[in-house]
Coordinates of C-alpha atoms in Angstrom, one line a residue:
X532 CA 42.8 79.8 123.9
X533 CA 42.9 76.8 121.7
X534 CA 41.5 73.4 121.5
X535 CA 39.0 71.3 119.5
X536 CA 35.2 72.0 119.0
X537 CA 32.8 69.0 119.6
X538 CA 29.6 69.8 118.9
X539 CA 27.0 66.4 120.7
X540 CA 30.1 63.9 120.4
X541 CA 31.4 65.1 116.7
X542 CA 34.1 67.1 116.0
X543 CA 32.7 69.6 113.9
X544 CA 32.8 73.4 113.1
X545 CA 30.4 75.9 114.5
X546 CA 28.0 77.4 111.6
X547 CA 26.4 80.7 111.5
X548 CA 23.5 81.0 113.8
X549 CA 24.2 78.1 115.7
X550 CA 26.4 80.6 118.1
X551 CA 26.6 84.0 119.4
X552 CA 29.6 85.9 121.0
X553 CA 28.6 88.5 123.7
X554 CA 32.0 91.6 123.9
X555 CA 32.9 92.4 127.4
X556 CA 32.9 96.1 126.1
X557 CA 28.7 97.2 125.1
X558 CA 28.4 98.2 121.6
X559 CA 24.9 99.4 121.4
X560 CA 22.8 102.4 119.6
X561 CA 21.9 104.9 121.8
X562 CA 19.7 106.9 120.2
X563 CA 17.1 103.5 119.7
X564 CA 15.0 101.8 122.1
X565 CA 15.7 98.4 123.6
X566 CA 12.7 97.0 121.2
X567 CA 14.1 98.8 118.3
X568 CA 17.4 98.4 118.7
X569 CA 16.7 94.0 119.0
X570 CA 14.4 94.7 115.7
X571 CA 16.7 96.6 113.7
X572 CA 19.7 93.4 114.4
X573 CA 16.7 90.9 113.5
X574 CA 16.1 92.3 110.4
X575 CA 20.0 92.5 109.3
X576 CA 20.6 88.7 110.4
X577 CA 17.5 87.0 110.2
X578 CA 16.0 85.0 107.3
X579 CA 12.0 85.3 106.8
X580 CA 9.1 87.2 107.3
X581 CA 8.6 90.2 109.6
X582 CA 6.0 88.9 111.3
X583 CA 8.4 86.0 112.5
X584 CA 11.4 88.4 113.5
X585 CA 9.2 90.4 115.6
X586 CA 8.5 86.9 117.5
X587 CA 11.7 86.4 117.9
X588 CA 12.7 89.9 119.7
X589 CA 9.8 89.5 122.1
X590 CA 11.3 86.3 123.2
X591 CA 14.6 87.7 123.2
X592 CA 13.6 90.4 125.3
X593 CA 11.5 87.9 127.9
X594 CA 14.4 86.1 128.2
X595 CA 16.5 88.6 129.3
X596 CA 13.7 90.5 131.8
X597 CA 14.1 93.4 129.4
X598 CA 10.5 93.8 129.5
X599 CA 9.9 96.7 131.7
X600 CA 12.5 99.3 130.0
X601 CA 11.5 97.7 125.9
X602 CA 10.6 100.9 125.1
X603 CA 13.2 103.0 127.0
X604 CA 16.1 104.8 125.2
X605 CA 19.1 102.6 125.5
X606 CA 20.9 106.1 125.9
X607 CA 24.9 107.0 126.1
X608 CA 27.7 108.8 126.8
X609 CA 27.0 112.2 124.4
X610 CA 23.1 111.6 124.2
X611 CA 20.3 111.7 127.0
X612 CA 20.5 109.1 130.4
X613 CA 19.1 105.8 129.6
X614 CA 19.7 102.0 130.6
X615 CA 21.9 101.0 133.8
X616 CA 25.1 99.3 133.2
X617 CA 23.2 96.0 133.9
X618 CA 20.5 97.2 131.5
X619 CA 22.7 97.4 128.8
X620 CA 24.5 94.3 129.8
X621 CA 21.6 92.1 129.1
X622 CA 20.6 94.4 125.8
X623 CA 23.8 93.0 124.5
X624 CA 23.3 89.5 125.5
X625 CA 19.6 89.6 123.8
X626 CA 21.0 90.9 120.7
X627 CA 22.5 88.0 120.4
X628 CA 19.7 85.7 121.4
X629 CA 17.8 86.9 118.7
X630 CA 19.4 84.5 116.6
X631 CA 18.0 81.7 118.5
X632 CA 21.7 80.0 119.2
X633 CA 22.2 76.7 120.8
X634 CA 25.7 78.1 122.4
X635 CA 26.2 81.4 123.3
X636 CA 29.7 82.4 124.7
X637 CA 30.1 85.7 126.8
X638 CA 33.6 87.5 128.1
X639 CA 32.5 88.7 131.9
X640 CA 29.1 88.9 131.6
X641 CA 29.8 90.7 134.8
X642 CA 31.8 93.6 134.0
X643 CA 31.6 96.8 135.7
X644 CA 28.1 95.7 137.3
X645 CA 27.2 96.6 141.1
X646 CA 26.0 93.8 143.6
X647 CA 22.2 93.8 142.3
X648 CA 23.3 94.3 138.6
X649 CA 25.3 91.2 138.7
X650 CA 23.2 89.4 141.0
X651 CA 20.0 89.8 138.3
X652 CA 22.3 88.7 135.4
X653 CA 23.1 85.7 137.7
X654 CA 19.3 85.0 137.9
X655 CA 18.9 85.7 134.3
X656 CA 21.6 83.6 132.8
X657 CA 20.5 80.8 134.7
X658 CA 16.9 81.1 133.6
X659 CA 18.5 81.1 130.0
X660 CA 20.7 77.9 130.9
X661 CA 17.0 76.2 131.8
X662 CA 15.6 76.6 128.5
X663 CA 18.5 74.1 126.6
X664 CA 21.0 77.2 125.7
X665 CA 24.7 76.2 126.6
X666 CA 26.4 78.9 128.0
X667 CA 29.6 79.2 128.2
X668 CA 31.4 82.4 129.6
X669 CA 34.2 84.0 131.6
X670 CA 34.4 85.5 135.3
X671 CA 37.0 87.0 137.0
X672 CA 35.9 86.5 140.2
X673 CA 39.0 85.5 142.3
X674 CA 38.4 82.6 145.3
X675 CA 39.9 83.0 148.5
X676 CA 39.4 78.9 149.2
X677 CA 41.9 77.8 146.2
X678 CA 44.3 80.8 147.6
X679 CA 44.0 79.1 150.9
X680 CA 44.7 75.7 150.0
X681 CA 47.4 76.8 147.6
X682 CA 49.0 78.3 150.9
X683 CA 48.0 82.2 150.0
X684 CA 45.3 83.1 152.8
X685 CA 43.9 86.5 152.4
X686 CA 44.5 88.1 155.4
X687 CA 42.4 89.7 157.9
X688 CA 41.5 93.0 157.1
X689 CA 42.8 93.7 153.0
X690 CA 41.0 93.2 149.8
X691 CA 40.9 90.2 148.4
X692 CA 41.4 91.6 144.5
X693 CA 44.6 93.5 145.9
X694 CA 46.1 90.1 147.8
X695 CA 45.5 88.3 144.6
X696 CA 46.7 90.8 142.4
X697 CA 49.9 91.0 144.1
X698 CA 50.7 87.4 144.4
X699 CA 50.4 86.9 140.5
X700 CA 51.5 89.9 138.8
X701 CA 55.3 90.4 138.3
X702 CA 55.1 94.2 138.5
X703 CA 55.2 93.9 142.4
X704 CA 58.5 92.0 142.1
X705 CA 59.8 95.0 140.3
X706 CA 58.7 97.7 142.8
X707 CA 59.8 95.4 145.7
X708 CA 63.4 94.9 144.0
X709 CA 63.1 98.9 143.9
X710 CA 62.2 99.2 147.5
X711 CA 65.0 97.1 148.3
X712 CA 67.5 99.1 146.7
X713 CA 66.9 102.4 147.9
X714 CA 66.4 100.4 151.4
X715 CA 63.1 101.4 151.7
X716 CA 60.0 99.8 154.7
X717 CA 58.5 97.3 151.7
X718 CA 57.1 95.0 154.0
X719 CA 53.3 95.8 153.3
X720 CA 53.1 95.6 149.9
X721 CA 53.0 91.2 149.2
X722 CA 51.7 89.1 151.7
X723 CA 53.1 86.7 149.7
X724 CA 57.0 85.2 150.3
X725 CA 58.0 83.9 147.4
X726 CA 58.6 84.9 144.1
X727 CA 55.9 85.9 141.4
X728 CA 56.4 83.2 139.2
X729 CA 56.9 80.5 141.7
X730 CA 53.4 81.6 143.6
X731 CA 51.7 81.0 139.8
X732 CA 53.0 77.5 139.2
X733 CA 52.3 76.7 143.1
X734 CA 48.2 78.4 142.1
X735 CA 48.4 76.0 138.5
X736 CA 49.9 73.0 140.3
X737 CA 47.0 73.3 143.0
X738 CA 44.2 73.1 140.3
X739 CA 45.6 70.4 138.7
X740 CA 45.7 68.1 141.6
X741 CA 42.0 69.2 143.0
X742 CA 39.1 67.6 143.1
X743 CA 37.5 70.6 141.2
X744 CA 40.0 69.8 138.4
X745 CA 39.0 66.3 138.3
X746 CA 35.8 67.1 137.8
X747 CA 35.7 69.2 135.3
X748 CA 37.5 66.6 133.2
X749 CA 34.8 64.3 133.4
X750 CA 32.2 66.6 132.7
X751 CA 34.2 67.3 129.8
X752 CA 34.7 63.5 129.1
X753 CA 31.1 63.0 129.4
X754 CA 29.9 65.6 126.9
X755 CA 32.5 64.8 124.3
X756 CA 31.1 61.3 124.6
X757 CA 27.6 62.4 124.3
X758 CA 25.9 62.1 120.7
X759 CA 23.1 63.8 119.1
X760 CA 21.8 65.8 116.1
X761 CA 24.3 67.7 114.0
X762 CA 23.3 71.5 114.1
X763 CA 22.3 73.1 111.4
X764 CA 22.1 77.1 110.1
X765 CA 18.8 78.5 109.9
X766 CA 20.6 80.9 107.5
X767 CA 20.6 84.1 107.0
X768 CA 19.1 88.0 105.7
X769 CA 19.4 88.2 102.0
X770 CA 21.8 91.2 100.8
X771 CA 19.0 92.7 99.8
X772 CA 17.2 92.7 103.0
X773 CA 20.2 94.2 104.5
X774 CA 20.7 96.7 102.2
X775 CA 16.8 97.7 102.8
X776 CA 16.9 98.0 106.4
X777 CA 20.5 100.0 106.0
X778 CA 19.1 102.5 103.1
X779 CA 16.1 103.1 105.5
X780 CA 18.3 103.5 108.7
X781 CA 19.9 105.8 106.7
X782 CA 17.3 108.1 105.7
X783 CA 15.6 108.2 108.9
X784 CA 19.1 109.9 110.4
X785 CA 19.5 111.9 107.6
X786 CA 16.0 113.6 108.9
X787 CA 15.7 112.9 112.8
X788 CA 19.5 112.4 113.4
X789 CA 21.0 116.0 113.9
X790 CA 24.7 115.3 113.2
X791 CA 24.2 113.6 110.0
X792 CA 21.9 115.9 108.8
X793 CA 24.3 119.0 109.1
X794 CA 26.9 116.9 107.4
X795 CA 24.4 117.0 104.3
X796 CA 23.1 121.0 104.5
X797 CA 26.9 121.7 104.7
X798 CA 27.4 119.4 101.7
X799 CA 24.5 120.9 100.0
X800 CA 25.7 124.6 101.1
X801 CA 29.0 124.0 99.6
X802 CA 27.9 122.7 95.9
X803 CA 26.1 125.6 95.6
X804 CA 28.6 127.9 96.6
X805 CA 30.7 129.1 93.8
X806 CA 33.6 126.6 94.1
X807 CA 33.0 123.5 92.5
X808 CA 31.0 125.7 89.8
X809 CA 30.7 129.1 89.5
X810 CA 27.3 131.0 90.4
X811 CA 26.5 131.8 86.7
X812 CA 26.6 128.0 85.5
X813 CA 24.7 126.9 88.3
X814 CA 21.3 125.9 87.4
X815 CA 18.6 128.6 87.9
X816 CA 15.9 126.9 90.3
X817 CA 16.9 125.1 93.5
X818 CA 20.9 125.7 93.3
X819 CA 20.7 129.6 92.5
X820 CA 18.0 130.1 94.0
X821 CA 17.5 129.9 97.3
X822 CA 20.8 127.4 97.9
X823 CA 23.7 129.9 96.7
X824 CA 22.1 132.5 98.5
X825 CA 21.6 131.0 102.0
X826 CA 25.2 129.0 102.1
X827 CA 27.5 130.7 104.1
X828 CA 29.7 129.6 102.3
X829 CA 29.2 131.9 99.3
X830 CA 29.9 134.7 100.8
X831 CA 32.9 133.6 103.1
X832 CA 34.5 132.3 99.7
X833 CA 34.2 135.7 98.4
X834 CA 35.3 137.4 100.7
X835 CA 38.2 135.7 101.0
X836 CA 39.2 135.8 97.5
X837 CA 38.6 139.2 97.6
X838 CA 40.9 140.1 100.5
X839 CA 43.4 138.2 99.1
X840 CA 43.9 139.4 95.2
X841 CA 42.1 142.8 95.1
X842 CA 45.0 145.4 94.5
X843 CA 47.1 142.4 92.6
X844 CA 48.4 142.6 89.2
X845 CA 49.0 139.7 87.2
X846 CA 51.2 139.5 84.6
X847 CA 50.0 137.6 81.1
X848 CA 53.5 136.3 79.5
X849 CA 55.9 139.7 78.6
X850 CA 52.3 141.6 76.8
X851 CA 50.4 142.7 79.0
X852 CA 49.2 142.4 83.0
X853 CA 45.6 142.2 84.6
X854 CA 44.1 143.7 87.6
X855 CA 43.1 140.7 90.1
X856 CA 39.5 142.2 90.6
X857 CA 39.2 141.5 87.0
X858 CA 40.1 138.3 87.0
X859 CA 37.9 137.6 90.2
X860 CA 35.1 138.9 88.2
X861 CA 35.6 137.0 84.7
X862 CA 37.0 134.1 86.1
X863 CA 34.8 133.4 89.5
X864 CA 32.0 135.7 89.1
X865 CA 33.1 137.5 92.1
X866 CA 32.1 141.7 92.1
X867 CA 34.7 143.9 91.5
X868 CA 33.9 146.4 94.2
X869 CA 36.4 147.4 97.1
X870 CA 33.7 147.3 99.7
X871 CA 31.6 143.8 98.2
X872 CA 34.4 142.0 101.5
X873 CA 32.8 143.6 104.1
X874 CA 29.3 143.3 102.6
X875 CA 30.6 139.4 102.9
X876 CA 31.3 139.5 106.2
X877 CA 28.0 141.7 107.1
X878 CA 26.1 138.8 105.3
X879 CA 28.1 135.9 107.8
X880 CA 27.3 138.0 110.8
X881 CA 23.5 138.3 109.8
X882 CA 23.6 134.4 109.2
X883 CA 25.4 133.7 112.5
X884 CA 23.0 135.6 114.3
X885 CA 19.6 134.6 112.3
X886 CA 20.2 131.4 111.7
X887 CA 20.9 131.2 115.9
X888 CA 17.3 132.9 115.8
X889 CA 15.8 130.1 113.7
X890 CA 17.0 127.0 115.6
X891 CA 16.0 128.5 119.0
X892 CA 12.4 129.5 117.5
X893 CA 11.8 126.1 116.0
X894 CA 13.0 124.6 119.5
X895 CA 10.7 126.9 121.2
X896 CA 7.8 125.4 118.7
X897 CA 8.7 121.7 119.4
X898 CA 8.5 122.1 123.0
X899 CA 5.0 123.9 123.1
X900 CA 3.6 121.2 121.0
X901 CA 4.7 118.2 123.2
X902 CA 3.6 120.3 125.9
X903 CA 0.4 120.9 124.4
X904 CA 0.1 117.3 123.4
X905 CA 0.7 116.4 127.1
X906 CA -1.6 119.1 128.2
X907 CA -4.2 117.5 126.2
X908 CA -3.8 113.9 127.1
X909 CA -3.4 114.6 130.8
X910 CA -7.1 117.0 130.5
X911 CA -8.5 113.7 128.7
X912 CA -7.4 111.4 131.5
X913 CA -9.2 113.4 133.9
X914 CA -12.5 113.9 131.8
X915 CA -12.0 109.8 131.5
X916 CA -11.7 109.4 135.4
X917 CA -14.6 111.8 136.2

């Protein structure tokens, strides 16, 4: 793609705010809500008060007839079912509407959506277009009348995608040269006689000399032509405001979010464990005690250390030599006893088992309380209706 930008007759460069790009591919966070998710981009991008931005992501979410799932899970591949393909689609295209652009380009706004999916975006981008938004976007949607009048009917009876496909892609030159040489039936596979490359400049050539050709050039011609205001950048989030919303993300994962916060207990376990700093020098509340003594890694770096060396001998220079257990025990405050390895693996075993114990008693807890808080509000609904 290349060209020139003219932005109400001036040539002129697009500046931030005064545009949004929608991916084909969805990028989205699936562990939000659709409401969330729009706030959480408003408050990275948008200058102001939070009062405003929360305006903004209403509108945003009109716009797009988002209103009915707002407070649904967006959801994804490794976490729990949550918005249709569509859904998501128009999630994408709002996050981007929530800087209020005046252009707003999207690659297939119609990518991997079913007949109702697309037909709603259809509605909805239109309804967009009505409020003074240019769009401007890309659909591979292939038309059997320019293959017709280009001399490439579809026939009776085949897919139009696979008729169109093999009159422009070179591949099915290759496999028909291949067909031919090991003499093979290849009569089925183009509809199309004539070369690949010949059948695209005979599709270009077509366009050109249309009447839908012509008139895109003077649409084009007329809008170049056409003057108005210069656009201007609302501006920006501060850094700061950015960095706020990020720290706070942030800590809200490290408690709620379930990967992250084993990253950190493993972190934690593993200061605390004898190998960055010995036991002895750690300090006495928090890091001794309880940290060093519920990290499995403690005891799986002893016992390793002292499968390894015990029943070693070093030798010190041409002096003297020294038993490993004695080193393990001046050097990393490891025990010198010949049975302390498989109290080490008895204490992994324990923690594999009890810690598996823990998790499935503090699951068992969280569910009885949101069934009790259901219990509750469904026994007050029917006190209400009675």
């Amino acid at each position: 793609m290349y060209g020139e930008v003219f932005v109400n007759g001036v040539k002129s460069s697009l500046n931030y705010g005064t545009y949004g790009f929608v991916k084909r591919k969805n990028t989205l966070i699936g562990s939000l809500t659709v409401r969330e998710y729009l706030y959480y981009s408003a408050l990275l991008q948008l200058p102001g008060f939070l009062c405003e931005k929360k305006s903004v992501v209403e509108n945003a979410i009109v716009a797009m007839s988002l209103s009915d799932c707002a407070n649904n899970l967006i959801g994804s591949h490794c976490c729990t079912k949550g918005l249709s393909d569509g859904e998501k689609r128009r999630v994408s295209i709002a996050r981007e509407l929530v800087m209020e652009p005046r252009f707003l380009f999207i690659d297939e706004p119609l990518y991997h959506l079913d007949s109702v999916s697309a037909l709603m975006m259809m509605v909805t981008l239109k309804k967009l277009a009505n409020t003074g938004c240019t769009l401007i976007f890309t659909i591979y949607q292939s038309s059997t009348e320019h293959f017709s009048n280009a001399g490439f009917p579809c026939p009776i009876m085949q897919s139009p995608s696979d008729h169109f496909l093999r009159a422009i892609n070179t591949e099915f030159d290759q496999i028909i040269s291949m067909c031919r040489n090991l003499e093979d039936d290849h009569g089925d596979l183009s509809s199309v006689n004539m070369d690949t490359g010949e059948a695209i400049r005979t599709l270009e050539k077509t366009y050109k000399s249309s009447a839908d050709a012509a008139a895109v050039e003077t649409m084009i011609s007329r809008l170049t032509e056409r003057e108005g205001p210069s656009l201007k950048s609302k501006g920006k989030a501060s850094s700061a405001t950015r960095i706020t919303a990020l720290t706070w993300r942030s800590s809200v994962l490290s408690i709620f979010g379930v990967p992250a916060q084993l990253k950190e207990v493993k972190m934690m376990m593993m200061l605390s464990a004898g190998y960055f700093r010995i036991r002895n020098a750690l300090p006495g509340l928090v890091w001794m005690y309880p940290m060093s003594y519920i990290a499995f890694h403690t005891f799986s770096i002893q016992g390793i250390l002292e499968n390894e060396y015990n029943g070693i001998v070093f030798t010190v220079g041409q002096v003297r030599t020294i038993p490993a257990y004695e080193a393990l025990q001046n050097v990393y405050d490891v025990p010198a006893n010949d049975h302390s390895k498989w109290k080490n693996l008895m204490m992994l075993s324990l923690m594999v088992l009890g810690y598996r114990v823990l998790v499935f008693l503090l699951l068992q807890i969280h569910v009885k309380k949101f069934s009790l808080n259901g219990f509750v509000c469904c026994k007050r609904k029917m006190n209400d209706k009675t």
